[in-house]
């Protein structure tokens, strides 16, 4: 299996099928994912809480790997997340990137960057023009 196929399986089993047990099949237990939360790494146990929390905000989730590159143990992928807001028909389309080291059949390092601002705005939890408002000095909340 290629590393891209490995990542596709991760997204399908953990995110699309919402299988919390799959997290342990993919992540080395000592590994955390950087870049998803402002206060540090997301551990495998954290993923088991994070995934269901985010999935309550969407339906018809689809995750596409738009571009990828494999070099040795490393995989870089640019992804697109497509869904509908859980409470309506508002489409959600947000982008992200992940770089991970995969040794054998486990993720041993992961670095993420995801456009949560767009995601939460399109999910109806932030003003639609939140980025522009913030750039103008407007405060949220």
Coordinates of C-alpha atoms in Angstrom, one line a residue:
X1 CA 0.0 0.0 0.0
X2 CA 1.3 3.5 -0.9
X3 CA 1.4 6.2 1.7
X4 CA -1.3 8.1 -0.1
X5 CA -3.5 5.0 0.1
X6 CA -2.7 4.7 3.8
X7 CA -3.8 8.3 4.3
X8 CA -7.0 7.7 2.2
X9 CA -7.8 4.8 4.5
X10 CA -7.2 6.9 7.6
X11 CA -9.6 9.6 6.4
X12 CA -12.2 7.0 5.4
X13 CA -12.1 4.8 8.5
X14 CA -11.5 7.5 11.2
X15 CA -13.4 10.5 9.7
X16 CA -15.9 9.2 7.2
X17 CA -16.9 6.0 9.0
X18 CA -16.3 7.7 12.4
X19 CA -14.5 4.6 13.8
X20 CA -12.6 5.6 17.0
X21 CA -10.9 2.2 17.3
X22 CA -9.2 2.9 13.9
X23 CA -7.2 5.7 15.4
X24 CA -5.1 3.1 17.3
X25 CA -4.6 1.1 14.1
X26 CA -3.0 4.1 12.4
X27 CA -1.1 6.1 15.1
X28 CA 1.9 5.0 17.1
X29 CA 0.7 5.4 20.7
X30 CA 3.5 7.8 21.5
X31 CA 2.8 10.0 18.5
X32 CA 0.9 13.3 18.5
X33 CA -0.2 15.4 15.6
X34 CA 1.0 19.0 15.7
X35 CA -0.9 21.9 14.2
X36 CA -4.5 21.0 14.9
X37 CA -4.9 22.6 18.4
X38 CA -3.2 25.8 19.6
X39 CA -2.0 24.3 22.8
X40 CA 0.0 21.4 21.5
X41 CA -0.2 17.9 20.0
X42 CA -3.3 16.0 19.4
X43 CA -2.7 12.5 20.8
X44 CA -4.5 9.3 19.6
X45 CA -6.8 9.7 22.6
X46 CA -7.5 13.3 21.7
X47 CA -8.5 12.2 18.2
X48 CA -11.1 9.9 19.7
X49 CA -12.8 13.1 21.2
X50 CA -11.9 15.5 18.4
X51 CA -13.4 13.5 15.5
X52 CA -16.9 13.0 17.0
X53 CA -17.0 16.7 18.1
X54 CA -16.2 17.9 14.6
X55 CA -18.5 15.4 12.9
X56 CA -21.5 16.8 14.9
X57 CA -21.1 19.9 12.8
X58 CA -21.3 18.3 9.4
X59 CA -23.0 15.7 7.3
X60 CA -22.2 14.1 3.9
X61 CA -18.5 14.5 4.7
X62 CA -16.0 13.8 1.9
X63 CA -12.2 14.3 2.1
X64 CA -10.2 14.5 -1.1
X65 CA -6.4 14.3 -1.5
X66 CA -5.8 17.0 -4.1
X67 CA -2.0 16.7 -4.3
X68 CA 0.6 14.6 -2.6
X69 CA 4.3 13.7 -2.5
X70 CA 6.0 10.7 -1.0
X71 CA 9.7 10.8 -0.1
X72 CA 11.1 7.9 1.9
X73 CA 9.0 7.6 5.1
X74 CA 7.4 11.0 4.6
X75 CA 4.1 11.9 3.0
X76 CA 2.9 15.4 2.3
X77 CA -0.7 15.9 1.1
X78 CA -3.0 18.8 0.4
X79 CA -6.6 18.0 1.1
X80 CA -10.0 19.4 0.6
X81 CA -12.9 18.8 3.0
X82 CA -16.4 18.9 1.5
X83 CA -19.6 18.6 3.6
X84 CA -22.9 20.1 4.4
X85 CA -23.5 22.0 7.6
X86 CA -25.3 19.7 10.1
X87 CA -28.2 22.1 10.6
X88 CA -28.9 22.9 7.0
X89 CA -27.9 22.8 3.4
X90 CA -25.0 25.3 3.6
X91 CA -22.0 23.7 1.8
X92 CA -18.6 23.5 3.6
X93 CA -15.4 23.5 1.6
X94 CA -12.1 24.0 3.5
X95 CA -8.6 23.1 2.7
X96 CA -5.7 21.7 4.7
X97 CA -2.3 20.1 4.5
X98 CA -0.6 17.3 6.4
X99 CA 3.0 16.1 6.5
X100 CA 3.6 12.8 8.2
X101 CA 6.2 10.2 8.7
X102 CA 4.9 6.7 8.4
X103 CA 7.0 3.8 9.6
X104 CA 5.6 0.4 8.8
X105 CA 1.9 0.7 9.3
X106 CA 1.9 3.6 11.9
X107 CA 2.0 7.3 11.8
X108 CA 5.1 8.3 13.9
X109 CA 5.1 12.1 13.2
X110 CA 2.3 14.4 11.9
X111 CA 2.2 18.1 11.2
X112 CA -1.1 19.7 10.1
X113 CA -2.4 23.0 8.9
X114 CA -6.1 23.3 8.4
X115 CA -8.3 26.2 7.5
X116 CA -10.6 26.1 10.6
X117 CA -11.6 29.7 10.2
X118 CA -13.3 28.9 6.8
X119 CA -14.7 25.6 8.2
X120 CA -16.4 27.2 11.2
X121 CA -17.7 30.2 9.2
X122 CA -19.2 27.9 6.6
X123 CA -20.7 25.7 9.4
X124 CA -22.5 28.8 10.6
X125 CA -20.5 29.2 13.8
X126 CA -18.7 32.4 12.8
X127 CA -19.8 35.4 10.7
X128 CA -19.4 34.5 6.9
X129 CA -16.8 37.3 6.5
X130 CA -15.0 36.5 9.7
X131 CA -11.5 36.8 8.2
X132 CA -12.2 40.2 6.7
X133 CA -13.8 41.4 10.0
X134 CA -10.8 40.2 12.0
X135 CA -8.4 41.9 9.5
X136 CA -10.3 45.2 10.0
X137 CA -9.8 44.9 13.8
X138 CA -13.3 43.7 14.6
X139 CA -13.5 41.5 17.7
X140 CA -15.5 38.2 17.8
X141 CA -17.4 37.7 21.0

